[in-house]
Short mmCIF file of C-alpha atoms in Angstrom, two decimals:
data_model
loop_
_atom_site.label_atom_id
_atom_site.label_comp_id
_atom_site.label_asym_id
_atom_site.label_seq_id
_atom_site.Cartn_x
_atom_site.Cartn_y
_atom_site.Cartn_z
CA UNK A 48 121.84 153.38 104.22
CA UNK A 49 125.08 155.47 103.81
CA UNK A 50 126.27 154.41 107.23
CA UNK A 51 125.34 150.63 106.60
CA UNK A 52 127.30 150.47 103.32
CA UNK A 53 130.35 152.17 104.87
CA UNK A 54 130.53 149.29 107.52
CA UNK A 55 129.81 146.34 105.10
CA UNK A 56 132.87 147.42 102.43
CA UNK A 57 135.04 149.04 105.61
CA UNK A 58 135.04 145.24 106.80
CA UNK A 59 136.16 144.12 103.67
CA UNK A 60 139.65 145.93 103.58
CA UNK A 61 142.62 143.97 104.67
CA UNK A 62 143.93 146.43 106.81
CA UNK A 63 140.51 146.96 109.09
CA UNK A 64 140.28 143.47 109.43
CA UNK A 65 143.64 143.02 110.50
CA UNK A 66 143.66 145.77 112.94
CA UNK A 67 140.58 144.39 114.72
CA UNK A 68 138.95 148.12 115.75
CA UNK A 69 136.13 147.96 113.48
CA UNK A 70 134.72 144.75 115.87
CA UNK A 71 133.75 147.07 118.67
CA UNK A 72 131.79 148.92 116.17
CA UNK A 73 130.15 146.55 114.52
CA UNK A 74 129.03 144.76 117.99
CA UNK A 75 126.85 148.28 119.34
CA UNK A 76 126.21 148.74 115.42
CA UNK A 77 123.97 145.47 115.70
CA UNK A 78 121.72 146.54 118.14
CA UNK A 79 121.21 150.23 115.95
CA UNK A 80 117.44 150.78 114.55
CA UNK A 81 117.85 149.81 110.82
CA UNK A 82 114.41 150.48 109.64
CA UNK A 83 115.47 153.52 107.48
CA UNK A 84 116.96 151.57 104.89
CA UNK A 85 115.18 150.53 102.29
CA UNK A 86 114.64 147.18 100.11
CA UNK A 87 116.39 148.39 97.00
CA UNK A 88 119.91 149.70 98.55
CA UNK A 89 119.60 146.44 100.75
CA UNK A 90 119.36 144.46 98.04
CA UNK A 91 122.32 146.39 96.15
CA UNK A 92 124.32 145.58 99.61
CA UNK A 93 123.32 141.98 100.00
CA UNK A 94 124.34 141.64 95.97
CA UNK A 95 128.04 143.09 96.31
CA UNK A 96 128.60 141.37 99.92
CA UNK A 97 127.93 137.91 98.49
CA UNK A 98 130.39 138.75 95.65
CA UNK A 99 133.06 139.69 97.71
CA UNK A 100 133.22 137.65 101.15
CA UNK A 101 134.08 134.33 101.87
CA UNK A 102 131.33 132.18 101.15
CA UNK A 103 132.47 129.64 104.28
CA UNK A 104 131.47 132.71 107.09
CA UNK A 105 127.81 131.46 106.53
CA UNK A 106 128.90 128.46 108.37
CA UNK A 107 130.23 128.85 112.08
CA UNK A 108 134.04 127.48 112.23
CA UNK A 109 137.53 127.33 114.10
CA UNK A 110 138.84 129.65 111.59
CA UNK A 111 135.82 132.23 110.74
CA UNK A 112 137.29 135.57 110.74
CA UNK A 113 134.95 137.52 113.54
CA UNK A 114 134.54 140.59 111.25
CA UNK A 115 132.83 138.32 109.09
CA UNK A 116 130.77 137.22 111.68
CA UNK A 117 129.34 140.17 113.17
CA UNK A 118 128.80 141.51 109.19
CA UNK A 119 126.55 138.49 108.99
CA UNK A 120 124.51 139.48 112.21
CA UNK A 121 124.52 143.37 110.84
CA UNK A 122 122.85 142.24 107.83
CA UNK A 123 120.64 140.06 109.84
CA UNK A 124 119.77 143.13 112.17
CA UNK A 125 119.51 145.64 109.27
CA UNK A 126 116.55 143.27 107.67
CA UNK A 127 114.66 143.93 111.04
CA UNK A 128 114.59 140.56 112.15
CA UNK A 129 114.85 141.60 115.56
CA UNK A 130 112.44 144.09 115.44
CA UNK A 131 109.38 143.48 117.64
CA UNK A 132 106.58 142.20 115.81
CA UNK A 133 103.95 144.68 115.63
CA UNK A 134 106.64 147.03 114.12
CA UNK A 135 107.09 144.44 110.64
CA UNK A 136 106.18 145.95 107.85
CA UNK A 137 105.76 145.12 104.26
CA UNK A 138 109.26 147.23 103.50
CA UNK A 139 110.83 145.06 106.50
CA UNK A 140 109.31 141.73 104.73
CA UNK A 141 111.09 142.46 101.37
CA UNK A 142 114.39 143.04 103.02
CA UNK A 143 113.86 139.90 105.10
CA UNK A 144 112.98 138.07 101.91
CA UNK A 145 116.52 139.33 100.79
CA UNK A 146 118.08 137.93 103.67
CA UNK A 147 117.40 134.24 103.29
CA UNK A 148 118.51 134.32 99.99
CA UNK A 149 121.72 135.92 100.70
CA UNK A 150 122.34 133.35 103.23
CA UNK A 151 121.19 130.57 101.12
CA UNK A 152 123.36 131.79 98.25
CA UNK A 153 126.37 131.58 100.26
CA UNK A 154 125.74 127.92 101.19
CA UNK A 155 125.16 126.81 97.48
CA UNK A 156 128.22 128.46 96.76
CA UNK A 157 130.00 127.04 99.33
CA UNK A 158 128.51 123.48 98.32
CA UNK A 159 129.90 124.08 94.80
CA UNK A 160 133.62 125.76 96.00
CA UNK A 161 134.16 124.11 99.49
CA UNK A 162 132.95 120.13 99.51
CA UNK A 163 135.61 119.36 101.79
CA UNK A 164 135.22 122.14 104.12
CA UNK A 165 131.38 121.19 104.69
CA UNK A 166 132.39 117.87 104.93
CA UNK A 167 134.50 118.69 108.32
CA UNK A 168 131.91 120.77 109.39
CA UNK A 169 128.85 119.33 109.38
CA UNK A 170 127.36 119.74 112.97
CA UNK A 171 128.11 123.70 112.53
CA UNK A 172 126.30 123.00 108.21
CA UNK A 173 123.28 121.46 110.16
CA UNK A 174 123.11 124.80 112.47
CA UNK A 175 123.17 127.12 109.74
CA UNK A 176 120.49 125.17 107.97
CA UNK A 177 118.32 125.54 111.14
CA UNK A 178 118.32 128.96 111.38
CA UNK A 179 117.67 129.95 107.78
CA UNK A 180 114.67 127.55 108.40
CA UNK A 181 113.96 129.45 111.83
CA UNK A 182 114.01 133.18 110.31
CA UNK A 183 111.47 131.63 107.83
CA UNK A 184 109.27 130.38 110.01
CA UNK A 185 109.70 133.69 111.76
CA UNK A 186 108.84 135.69 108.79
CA UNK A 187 106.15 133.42 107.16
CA UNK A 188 103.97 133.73 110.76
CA UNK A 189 104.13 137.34 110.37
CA UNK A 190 103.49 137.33 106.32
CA UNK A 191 102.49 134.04 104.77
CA UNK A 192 102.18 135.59 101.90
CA UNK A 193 106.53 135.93 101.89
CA UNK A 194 106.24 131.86 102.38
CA UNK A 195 106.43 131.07 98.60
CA UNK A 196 109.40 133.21 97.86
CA UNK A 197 111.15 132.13 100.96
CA UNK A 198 110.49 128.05 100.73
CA UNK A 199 111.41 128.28 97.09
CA UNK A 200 115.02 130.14 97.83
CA UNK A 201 115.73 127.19 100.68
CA UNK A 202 114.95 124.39 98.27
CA UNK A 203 117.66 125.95 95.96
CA UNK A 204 120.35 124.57 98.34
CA UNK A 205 118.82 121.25 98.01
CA UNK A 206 120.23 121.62 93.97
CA UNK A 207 123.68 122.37 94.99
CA UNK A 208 126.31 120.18 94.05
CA UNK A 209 125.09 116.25 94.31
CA UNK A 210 129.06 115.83 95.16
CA UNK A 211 128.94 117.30 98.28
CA UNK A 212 127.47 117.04 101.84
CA UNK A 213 125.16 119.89 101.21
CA UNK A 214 121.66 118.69 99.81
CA UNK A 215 121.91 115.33 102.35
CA UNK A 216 122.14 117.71 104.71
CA UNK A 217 119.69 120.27 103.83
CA UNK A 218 117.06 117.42 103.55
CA UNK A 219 118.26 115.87 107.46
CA UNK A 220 117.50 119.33 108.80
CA UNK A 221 114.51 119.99 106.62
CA UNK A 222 112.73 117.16 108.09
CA UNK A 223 113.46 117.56 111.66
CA UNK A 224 112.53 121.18 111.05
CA UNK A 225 109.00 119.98 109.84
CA UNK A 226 108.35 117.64 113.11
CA UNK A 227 107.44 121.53 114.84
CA UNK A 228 105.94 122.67 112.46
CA UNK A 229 101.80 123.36 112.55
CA UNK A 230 100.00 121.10 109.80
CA UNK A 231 98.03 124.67 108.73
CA UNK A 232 101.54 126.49 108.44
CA UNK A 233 102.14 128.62 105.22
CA UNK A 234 105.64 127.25 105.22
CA UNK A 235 103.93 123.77 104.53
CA UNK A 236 101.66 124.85 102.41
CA UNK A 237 104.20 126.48 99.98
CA UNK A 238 106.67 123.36 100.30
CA UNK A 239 103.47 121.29 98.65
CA UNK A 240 103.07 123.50 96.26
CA UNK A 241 106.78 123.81 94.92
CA UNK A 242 108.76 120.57 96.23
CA UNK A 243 107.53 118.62 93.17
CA UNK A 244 108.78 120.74 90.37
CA UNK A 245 111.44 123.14 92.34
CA UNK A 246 113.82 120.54 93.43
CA UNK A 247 115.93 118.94 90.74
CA UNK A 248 116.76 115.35 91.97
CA UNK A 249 113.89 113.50 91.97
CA UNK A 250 114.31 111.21 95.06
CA UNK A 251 115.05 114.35 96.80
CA UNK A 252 111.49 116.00 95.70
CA UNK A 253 109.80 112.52 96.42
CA UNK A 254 111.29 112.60 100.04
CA UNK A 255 110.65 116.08 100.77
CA UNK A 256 106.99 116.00 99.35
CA UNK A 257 106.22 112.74 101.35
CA UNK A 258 107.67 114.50 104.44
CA UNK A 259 105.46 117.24 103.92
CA UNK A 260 102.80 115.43 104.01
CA UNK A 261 103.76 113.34 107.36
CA UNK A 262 104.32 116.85 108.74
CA UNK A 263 100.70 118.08 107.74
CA UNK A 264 99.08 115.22 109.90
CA UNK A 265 100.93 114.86 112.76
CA UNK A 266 99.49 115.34 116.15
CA UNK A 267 98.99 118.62 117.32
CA UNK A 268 98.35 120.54 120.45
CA UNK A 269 96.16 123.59 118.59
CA UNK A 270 92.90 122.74 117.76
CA UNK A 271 93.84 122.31 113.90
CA UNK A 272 92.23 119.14 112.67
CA UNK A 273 94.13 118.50 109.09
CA UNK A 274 91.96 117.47 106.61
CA UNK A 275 92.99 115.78 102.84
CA UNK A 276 90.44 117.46 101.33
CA UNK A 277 92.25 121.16 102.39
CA UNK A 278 95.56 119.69 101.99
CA UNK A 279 95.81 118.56 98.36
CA UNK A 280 94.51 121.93 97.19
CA UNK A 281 98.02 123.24 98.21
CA UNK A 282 100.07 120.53 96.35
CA UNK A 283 101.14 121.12 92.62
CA UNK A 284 102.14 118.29 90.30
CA UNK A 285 104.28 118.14 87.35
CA UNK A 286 103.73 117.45 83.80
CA UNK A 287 105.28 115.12 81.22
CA UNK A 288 108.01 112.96 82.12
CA UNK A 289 108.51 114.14 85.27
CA UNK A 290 105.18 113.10 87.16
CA UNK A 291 106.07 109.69 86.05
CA UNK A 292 109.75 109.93 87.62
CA UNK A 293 108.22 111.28 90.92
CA UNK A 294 105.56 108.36 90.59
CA UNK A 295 108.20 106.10 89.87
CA UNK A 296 110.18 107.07 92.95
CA UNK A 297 107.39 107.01 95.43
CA UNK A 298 106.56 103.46 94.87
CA UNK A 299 110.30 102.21 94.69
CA UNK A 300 110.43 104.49 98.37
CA UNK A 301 107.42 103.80 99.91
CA UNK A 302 106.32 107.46 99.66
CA UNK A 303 102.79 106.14 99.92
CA UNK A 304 101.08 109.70 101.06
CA UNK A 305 102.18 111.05 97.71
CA UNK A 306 100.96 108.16 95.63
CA UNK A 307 97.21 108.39 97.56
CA UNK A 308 97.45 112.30 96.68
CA UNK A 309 97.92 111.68 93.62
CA UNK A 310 95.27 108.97 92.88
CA UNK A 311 93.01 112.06 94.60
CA UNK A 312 93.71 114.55 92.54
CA UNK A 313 93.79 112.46 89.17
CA UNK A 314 90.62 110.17 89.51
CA UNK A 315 88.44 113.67 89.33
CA UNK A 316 89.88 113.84 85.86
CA UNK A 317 89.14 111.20 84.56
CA UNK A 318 86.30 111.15 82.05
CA UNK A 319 85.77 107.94 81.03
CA UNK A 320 85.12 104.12 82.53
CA UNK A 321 88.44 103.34 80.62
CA UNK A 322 90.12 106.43 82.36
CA UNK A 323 89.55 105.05 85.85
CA UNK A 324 90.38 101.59 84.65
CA UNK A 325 93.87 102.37 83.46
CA UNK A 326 94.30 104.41 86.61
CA UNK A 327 92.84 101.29 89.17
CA UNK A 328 95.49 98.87 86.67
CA UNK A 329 98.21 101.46 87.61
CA UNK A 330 97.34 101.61 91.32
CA UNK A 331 97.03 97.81 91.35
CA UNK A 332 100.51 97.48 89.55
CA UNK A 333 102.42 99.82 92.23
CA UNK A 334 100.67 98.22 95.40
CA UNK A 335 102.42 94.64 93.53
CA UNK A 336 105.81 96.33 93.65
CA UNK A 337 105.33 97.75 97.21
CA UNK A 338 104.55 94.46 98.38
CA UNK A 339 107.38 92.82 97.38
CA UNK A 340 109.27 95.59 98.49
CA UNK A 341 108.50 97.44 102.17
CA UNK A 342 110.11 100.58 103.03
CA UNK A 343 110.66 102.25 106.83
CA UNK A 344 107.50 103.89 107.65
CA UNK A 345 105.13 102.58 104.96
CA UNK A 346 102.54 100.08 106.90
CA UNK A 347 100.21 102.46 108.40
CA UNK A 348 99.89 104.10 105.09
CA UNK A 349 98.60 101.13 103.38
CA UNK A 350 95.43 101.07 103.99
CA UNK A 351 94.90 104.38 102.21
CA UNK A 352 96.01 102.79 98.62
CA UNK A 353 94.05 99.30 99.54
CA UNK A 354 91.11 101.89 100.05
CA UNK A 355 91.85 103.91 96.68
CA UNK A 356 91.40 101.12 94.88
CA UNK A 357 88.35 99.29 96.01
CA UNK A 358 86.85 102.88 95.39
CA UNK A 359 87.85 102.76 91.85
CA UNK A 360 86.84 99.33 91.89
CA UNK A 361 83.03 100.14 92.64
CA UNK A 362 82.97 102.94 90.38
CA UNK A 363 83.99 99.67 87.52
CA UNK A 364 81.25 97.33 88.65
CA UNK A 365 78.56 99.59 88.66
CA UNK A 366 80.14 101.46 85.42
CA UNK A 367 81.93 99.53 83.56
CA UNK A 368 80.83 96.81 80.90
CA UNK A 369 83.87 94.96 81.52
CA UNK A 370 82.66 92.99 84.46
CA UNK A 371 85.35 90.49 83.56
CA UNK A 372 87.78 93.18 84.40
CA UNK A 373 86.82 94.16 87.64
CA UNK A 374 86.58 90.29 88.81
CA UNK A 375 90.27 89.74 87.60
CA UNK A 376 91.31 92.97 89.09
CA UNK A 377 89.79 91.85 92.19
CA UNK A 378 91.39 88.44 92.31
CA UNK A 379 94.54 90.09 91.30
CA UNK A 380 94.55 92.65 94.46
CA UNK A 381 93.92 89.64 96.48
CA UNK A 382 97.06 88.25 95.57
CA UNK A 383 98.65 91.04 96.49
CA UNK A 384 97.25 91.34 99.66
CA UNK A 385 98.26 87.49 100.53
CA UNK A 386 101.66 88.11 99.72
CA UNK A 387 101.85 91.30 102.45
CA UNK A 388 100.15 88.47 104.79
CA UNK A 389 102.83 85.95 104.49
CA UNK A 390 105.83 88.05 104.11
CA UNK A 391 108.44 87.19 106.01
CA UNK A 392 112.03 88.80 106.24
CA UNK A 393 114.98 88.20 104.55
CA UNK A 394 117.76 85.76 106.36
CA UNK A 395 119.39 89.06 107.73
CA UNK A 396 116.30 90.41 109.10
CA UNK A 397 115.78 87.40 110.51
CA UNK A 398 118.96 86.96 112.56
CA UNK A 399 118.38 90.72 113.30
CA UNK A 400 115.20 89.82 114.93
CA UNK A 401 116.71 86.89 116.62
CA UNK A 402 118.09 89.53 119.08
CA UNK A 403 115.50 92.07 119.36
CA UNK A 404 116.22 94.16 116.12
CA UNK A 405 113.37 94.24 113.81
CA UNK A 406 113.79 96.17 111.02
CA UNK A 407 111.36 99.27 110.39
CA UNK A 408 110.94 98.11 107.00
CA UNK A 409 108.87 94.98 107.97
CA UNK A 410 105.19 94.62 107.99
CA UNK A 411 104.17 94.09 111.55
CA UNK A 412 101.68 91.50 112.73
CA UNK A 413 98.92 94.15 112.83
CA UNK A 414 99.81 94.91 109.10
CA UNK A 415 99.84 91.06 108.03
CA UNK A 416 96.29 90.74 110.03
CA UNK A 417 94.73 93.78 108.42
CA UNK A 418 95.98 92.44 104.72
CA UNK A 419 94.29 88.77 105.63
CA UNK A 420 91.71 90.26 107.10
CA UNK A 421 90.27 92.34 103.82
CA UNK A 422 91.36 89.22 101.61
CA UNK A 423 89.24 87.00 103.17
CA UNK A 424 86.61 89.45 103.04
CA UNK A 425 87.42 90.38 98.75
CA UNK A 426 87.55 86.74 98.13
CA UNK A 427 84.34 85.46 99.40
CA UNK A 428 82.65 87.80 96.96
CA UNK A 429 84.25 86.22 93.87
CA UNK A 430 83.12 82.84 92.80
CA UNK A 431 84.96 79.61 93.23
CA UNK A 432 85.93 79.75 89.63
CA UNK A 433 86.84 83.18 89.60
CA UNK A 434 84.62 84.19 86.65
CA UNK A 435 82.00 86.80 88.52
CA UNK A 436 81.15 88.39 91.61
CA UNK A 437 78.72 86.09 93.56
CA UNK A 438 76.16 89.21 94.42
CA UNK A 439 75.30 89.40 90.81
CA UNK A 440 74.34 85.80 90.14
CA UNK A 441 70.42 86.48 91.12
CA UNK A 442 70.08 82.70 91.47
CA UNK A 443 68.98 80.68 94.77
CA UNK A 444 72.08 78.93 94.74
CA UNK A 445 74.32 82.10 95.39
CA UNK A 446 74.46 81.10 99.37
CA UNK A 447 75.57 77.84 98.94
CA UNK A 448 78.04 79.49 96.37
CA UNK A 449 79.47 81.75 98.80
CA UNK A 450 79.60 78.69 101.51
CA UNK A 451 81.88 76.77 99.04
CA UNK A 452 84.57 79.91 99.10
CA UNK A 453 84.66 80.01 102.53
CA UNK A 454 85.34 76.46 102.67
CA UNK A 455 87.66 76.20 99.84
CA UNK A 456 91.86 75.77 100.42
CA UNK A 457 91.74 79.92 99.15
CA UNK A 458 89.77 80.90 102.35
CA UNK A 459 88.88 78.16 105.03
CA UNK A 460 93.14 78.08 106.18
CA UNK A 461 93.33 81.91 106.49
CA UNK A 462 90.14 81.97 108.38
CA UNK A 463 91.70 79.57 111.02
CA UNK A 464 94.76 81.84 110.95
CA UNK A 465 92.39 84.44 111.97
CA UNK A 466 90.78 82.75 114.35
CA UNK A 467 94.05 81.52 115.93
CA UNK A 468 95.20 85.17 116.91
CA UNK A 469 93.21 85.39 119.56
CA UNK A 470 95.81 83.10 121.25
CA UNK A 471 98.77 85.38 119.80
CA UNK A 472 99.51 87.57 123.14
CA UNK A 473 100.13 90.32 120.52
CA UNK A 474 96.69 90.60 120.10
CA UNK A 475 95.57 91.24 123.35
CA UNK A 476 94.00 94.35 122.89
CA UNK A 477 92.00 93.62 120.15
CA UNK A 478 90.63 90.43 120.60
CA UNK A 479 86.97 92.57 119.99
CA UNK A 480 88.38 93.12 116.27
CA UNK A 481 88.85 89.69 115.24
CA UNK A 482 85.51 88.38 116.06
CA UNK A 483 84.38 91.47 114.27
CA UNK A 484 86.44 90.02 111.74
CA UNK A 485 84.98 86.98 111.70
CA UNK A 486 81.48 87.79 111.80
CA UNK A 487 81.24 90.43 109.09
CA UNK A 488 83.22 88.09 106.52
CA UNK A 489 80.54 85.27 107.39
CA UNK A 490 77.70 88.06 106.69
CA UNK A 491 76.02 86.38 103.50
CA UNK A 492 74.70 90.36 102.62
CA UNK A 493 78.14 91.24 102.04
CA UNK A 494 78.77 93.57 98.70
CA UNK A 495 81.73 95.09 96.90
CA UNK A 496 80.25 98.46 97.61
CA UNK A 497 80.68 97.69 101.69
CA UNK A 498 84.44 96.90 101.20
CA UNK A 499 85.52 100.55 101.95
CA UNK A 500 83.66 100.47 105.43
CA UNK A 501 84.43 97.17 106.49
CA UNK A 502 88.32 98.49 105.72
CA UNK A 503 87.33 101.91 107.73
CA UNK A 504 86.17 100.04 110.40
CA UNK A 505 89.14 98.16 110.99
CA UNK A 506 91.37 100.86 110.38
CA UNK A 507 90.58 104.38 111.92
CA UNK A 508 91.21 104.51 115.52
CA UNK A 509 91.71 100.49 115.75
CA UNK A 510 94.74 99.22 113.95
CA UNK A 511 96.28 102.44 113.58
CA UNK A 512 95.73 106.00 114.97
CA UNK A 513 97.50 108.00 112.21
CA UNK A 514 95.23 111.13 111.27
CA UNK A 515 95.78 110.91 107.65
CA UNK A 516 93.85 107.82 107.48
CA UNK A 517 90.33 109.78 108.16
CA UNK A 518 89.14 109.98 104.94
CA UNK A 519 86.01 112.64 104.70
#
């Protein structure tokens, strides 16, 4: 410990690090077995070395003096992070713990002194970034149980000053960082549980939750099959005013995986037909905003909220004494669902697609065909005066009822639109899905309760192959 504190403030005096003849020292000190020093004197070191240097030598650049340089890989070294693996132990953990937040220090201090600087230095920011991230990952796979402490210290850059480049980039790296990671990784599994409450700006914690989530159910090549019921056990949510905000920022970004976790965890709650109601109204209002609004990325999430709510929507009709509810809810979602049908870009888009540039925002054919699709399906149950669901009038005329939707100017012109895909070459693949289409919305034993299977069976491994749409 001695020897490691006489290096640290020996690099610090003007004269040594003018004279250059400490940098031999420090290169063959690097490679020296550290494992004698302990947590606490590290800690004391780390402390008084973050005090004193330059807070800029945590990023690589032109004019980085190399003293400072090979300090930072001494530290590095002296918390055992190049130790073989089967020598880490729990005294090497704590001083690695130490490390990331001496390096993550430095950046938020040099977010708060330096704007500028980072500014001009981005690429070499971005590097940094990655391999705090990296010596996590590194220490979480040995100890998950560190993965808390260490996720929570990185998410404290992404609070540094709004003014600079620092949280932007933080987040940029963050999420390519998350594309390798395993969907069963601690380091995920802590980011759930503190992005919510831990990181200050609110579009930043919707972003980085919603990324999580992508990350969790990405393809693999392990055998790991993610699974929502595992995966929202991890997440925690905020109270008061600040689970609205995040709420409130999800729809307005399209952070759709967030929204269905949270209809997950909250419908349990509920204890009361009136509960589930005001949650299915508050569902029904944010899929009305999201339609009129589509963010990059948000399509193949859809079906997940559309899903949600015809779940909620059973629970009222076989609940609920407010029948009346549930049919205007019903018509109501079917509205919705028209207007993701026959959305159409703006005049910019347009032109944009005119040469080939679609924008990722828009809802793609499949997307349109899949909201048509279950509307044609949810309207044929209602009545043609919209007043009650036509498997509860126990009368003889009910078929002929149901024949009058499907002829009416509601459902007869989207059924030929349907039909009429089969000539769309865009289609191709699936022409096997429209007649299946076809033939289950003609099905006179059709029922609100089938809704969620007749959306299952068009979505899971047909429209779209994302995993998070496997709902156990």
């Amino acid at each position: 410990p001695a020897l490691l504190c006489l290096l640290v403030k020996l690099s610090g005096e003007p004269s040594v690090r003018q004279s250059g003849k400490i940098l031999s020292v420090l290169t063959e000190a690097e490679n020296w077995s550290w494992d004698f020093v302990d947590p606490v004197k590290y800690e004391a070191l780390a402390q008084w070395f973050v005090m004193s240097i330059d807070c800029k030598c945590v990023v690589k650049h032109p004019e980085r003096n190399p003293v400072d340089e090979l300090i930072l890989r001494l530290f590095r070294s002296a918390a055992e992070l190049k130790q073989k693996h089967e020598d880490i132990n729990e005294e090497a953990t704590k001083k690695q713990k130490i490390w990331v937040k001496c390096c993550t220090k430095l950046l938020t201090s040099c977010g708060s002194k330096h704007k500028n600087f980072l500014s001009y230095n981005q690429p070499a920011l971005h590097t940094t970034l990655r391999k705090i991230l990296e010596d996590i990952s590194t220490i979480s796979s040995l100890d998950s149980l560190a993965s808390p402490a260490l996720m929570k210290d990185f998410l404290t850059v992404l609070n540094s000053n709004t003014a600079s480049v620092l949280p932007g980039s933080a987040l940029m790296v963050l999420q390519s960082w998350l594309n390798n990671q395993s969907g069963k990784s601690s380091t995920l599994h802590s980011l759930l549980n503190q992005a919510g409450m831990a990181v200050n700006d609110i579009k930043l914690a919707s972003t980085v939750t919603e990324s999580v989530l992508e990350a969790c159910f990405k393809d693999s090549e392990d055998d790991y099959e993610p699974a929502w019921s595992n995966i929202l056990d991890h997440i925690s949510w905020p109270s008061g005013s600040r689970i609205q905000q995040l709420l409130d920022q999800s729809v307005g970004s399209g952070h759709i995986l967030l929204l269905h976790a949270y209809i997950s965890f909250k419908r349990p709650q509920c204890i009361s037909c009136k509960e589930e109601q005001v949650l299915a109204s508050t569902l029904l209002d944010w899929m009305r905003l999201i339609s009129q609004q589509p963010c990059p990325g948000m399509e193949p999430k859809l079906p997940l909220l559309y899903r949600q709510f015809l779940v909620l929507l059973q629970r009222q009709s076989v609940y609920s004494p407010d029948q009346a509810w549930v049919v205007g809810a019903l018509v109501q979602f079917c509205d919705v669902l028209l207007t993701i049908a026959d959305s159409s870009p703006g005049w910019g888009q347009n032109f944009l697609g005119a040469i080939g540039l679609r924008s990722s925002a828009d809802i793609s054919l499949k997307g349109k065909f899949l909201a048509r699709a279950l509307y044609i399906y949810l309207r044929i149950l209602v009545n043609t005066d919209k007043t009650g669901l036509v498997e509860k009038e126990l009368d003889e005329e009910s078929t002929e009822k149901r024949n009058l939707v499907m002829s009416s100017a509601e459902v007869k012109p989207h059924m030929e639109k349907i039909s009429n895909l089969k000539s769309n070459k865009a289609f191709s693949g699936i022409h096997d899905v429209i007649d299946w289409v076809i033939t289950q919305t003609k099905d006179e034993t059709n029922t609100l309760a089938d809704a969620t299977l007749y959306i299952d069976h068009l979505v899971v491994n047909r429209l779209y192959t994302d995993l998070f749409l496997k709902i156990e």
